[in-house]
Short mmCIF file of N, CA and C in Angstrom, two decimals:
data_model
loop_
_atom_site.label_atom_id
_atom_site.label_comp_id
_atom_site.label_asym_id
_atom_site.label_seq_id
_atom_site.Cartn_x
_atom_site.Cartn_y
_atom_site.Cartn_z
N UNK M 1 -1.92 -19.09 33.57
CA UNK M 1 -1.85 -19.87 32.36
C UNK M 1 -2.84 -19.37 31.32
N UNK M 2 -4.07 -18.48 31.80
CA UNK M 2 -5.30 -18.43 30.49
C UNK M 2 -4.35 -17.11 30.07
N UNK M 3 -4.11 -16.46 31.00
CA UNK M 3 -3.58 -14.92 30.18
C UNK M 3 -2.21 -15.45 29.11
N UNK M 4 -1.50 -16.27 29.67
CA UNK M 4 -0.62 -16.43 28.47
C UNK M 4 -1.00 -17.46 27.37
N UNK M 5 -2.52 -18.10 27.64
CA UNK M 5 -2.94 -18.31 26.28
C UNK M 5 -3.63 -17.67 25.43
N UNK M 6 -4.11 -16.81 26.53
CA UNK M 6 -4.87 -15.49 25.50
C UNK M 6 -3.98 -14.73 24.60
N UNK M 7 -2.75 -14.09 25.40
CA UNK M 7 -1.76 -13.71 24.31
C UNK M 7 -1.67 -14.47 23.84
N UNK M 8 -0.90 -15.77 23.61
CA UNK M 8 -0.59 -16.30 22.43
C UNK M 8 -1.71 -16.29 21.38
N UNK M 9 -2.67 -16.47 21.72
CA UNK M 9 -4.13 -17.05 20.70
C UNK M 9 -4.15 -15.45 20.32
N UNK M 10 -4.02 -14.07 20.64
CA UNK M 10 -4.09 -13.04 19.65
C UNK M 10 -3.02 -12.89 19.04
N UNK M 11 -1.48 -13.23 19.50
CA UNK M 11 -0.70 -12.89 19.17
C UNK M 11 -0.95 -13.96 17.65
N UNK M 12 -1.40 -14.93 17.80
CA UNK M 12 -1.31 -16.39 16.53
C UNK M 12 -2.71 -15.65 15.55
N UNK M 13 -3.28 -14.98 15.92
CA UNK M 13 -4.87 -13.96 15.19
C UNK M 13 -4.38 -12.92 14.31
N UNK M 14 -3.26 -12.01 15.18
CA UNK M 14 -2.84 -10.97 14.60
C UNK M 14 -2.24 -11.19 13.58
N UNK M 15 -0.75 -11.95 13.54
CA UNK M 15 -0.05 -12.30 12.64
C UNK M 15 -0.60 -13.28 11.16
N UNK M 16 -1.48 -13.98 11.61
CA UNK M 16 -2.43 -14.23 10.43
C UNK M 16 -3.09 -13.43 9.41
N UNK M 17 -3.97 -12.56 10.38
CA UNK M 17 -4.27 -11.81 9.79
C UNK M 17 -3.12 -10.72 8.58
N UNK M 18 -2.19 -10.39 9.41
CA UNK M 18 -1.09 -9.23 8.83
C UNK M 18 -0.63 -10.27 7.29
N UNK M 19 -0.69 -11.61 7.46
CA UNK M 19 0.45 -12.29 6.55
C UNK M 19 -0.38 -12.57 5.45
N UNK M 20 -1.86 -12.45 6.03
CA UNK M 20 -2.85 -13.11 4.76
C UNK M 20 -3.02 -11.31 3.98
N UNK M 21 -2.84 -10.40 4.98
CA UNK M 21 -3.30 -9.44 4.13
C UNK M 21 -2.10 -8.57 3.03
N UNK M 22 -0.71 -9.11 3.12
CA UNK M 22 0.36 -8.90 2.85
C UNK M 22 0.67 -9.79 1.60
N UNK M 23 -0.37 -10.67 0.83
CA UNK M 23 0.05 -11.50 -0.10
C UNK M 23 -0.24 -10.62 -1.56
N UNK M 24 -0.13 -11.06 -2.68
CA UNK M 24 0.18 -10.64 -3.82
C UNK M 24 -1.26 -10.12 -4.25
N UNK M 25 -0.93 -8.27 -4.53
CA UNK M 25 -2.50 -7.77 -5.14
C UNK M 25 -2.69 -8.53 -6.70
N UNK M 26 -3.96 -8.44 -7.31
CA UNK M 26 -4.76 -8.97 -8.36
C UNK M 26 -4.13 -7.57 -8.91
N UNK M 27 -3.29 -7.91 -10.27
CA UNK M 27 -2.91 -7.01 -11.19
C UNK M 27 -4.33 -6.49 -12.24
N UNK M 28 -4.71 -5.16 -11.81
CA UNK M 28 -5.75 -5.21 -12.32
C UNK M 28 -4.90 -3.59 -13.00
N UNK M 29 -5.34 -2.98 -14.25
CA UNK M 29 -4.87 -1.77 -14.83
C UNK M 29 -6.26 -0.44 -13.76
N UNK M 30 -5.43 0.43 -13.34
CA UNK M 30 -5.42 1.39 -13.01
C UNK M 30 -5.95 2.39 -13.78
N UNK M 31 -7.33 3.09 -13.89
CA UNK M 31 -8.09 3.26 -15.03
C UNK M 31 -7.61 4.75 -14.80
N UNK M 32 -7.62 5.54 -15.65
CA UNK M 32 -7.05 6.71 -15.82
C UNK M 32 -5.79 7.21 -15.32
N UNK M 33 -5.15 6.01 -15.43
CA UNK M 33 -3.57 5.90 -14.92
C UNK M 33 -3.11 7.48 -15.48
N UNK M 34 -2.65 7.62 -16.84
CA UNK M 34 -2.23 8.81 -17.03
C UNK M 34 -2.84 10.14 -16.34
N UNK M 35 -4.07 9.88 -15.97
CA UNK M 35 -4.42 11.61 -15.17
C UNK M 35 -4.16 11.38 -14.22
N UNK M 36 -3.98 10.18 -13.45
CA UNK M 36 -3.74 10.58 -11.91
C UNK M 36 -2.26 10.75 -11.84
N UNK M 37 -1.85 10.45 -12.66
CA UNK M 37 0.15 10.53 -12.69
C UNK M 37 0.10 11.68 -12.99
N UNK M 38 -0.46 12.96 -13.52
CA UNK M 38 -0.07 14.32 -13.26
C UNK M 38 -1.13 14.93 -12.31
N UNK M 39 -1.65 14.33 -11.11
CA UNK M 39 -2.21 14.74 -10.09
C UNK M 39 -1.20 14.64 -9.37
N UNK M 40 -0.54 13.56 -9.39
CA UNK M 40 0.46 12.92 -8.19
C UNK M 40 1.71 13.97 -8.45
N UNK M 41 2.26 14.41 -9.66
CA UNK M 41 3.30 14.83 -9.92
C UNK M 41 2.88 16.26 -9.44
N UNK M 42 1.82 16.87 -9.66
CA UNK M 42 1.21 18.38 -9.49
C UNK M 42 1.59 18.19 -7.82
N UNK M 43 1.12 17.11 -6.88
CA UNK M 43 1.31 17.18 -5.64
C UNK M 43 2.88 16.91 -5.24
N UNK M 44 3.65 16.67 -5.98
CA UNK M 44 4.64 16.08 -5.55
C UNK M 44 5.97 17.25 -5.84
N UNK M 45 5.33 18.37 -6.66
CA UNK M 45 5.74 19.68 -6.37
C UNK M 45 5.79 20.19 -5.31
N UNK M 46 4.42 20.12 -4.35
CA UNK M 46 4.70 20.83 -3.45
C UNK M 46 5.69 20.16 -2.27
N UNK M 47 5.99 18.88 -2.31
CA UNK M 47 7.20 18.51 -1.36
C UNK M 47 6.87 18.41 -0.07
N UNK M 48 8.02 18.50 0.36
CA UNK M 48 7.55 18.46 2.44
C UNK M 48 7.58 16.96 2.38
N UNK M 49 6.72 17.09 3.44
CA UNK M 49 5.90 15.57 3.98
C UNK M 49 5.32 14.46 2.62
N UNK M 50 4.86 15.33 2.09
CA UNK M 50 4.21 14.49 0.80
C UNK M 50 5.01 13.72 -0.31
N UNK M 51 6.54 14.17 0.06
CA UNK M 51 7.22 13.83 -1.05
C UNK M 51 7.60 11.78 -0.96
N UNK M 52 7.55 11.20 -0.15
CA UNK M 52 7.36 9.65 -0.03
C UNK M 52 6.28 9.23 -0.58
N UNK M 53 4.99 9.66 -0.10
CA UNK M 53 3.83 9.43 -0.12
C UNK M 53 3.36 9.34 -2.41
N UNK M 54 4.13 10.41 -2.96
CA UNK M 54 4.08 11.09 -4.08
C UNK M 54 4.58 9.96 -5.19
N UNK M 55 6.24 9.79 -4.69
CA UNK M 55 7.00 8.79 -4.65
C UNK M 55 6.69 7.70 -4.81
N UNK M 56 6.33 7.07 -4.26
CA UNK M 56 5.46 5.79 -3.85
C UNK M 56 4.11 5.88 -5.17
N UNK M 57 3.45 6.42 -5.33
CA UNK M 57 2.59 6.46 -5.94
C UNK M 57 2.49 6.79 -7.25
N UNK M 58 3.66 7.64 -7.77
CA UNK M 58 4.29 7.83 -9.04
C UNK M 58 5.53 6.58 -9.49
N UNK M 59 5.18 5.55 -8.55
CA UNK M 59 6.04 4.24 -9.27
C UNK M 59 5.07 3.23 -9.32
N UNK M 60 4.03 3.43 -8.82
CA UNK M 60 2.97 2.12 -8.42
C UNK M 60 1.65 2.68 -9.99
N UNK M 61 2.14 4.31 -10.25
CA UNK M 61 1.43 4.64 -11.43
C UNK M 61 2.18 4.27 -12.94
N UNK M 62 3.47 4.29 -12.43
CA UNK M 62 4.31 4.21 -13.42
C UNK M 62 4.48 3.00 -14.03
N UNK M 63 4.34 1.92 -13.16
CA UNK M 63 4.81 0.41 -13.43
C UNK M 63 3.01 -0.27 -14.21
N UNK M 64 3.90 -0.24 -15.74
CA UNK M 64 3.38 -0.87 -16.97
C UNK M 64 2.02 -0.34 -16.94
N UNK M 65 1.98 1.11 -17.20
CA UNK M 65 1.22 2.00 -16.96
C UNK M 65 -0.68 1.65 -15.72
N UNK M 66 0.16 2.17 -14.86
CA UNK M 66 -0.95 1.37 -13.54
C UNK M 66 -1.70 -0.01 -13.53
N UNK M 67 -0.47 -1.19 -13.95
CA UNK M 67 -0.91 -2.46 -13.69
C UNK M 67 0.27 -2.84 -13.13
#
């Protein structure tokens, strides 16, 4: 009985944690938004693996210029 309250009691820790850290970021502007958007794009030339990662970060730079 303790081991399946221990799981539960991390399993009820973990998921807290994940849900509190998953809530809405503080829209704050992204200070030299425009230079890092042609860092990201310079990297996002080279492709491969990086190209999600690039992706991802050239829309999160893009949106209402890094806010």
């Amino acid at each position: 009985m303790k081991l399946i309250r221990r799981s539960l009691v991390t399993l009820a820790a973990t998921t807290l944690l994940c849900l509190s850290g998953a809530g809405p970021a503080a829209a704050v502007p992204v200070p030299g938004a425009d230079e890092l958007l042609g860092q990201v794009t310079a990297l996002g030339d080279i492709g491969g693996l990086l190209t999600p990662v690039t992706d991802l970060l050239e829309a999160a730079l893009q949106t209402n210029n890094g806010t």
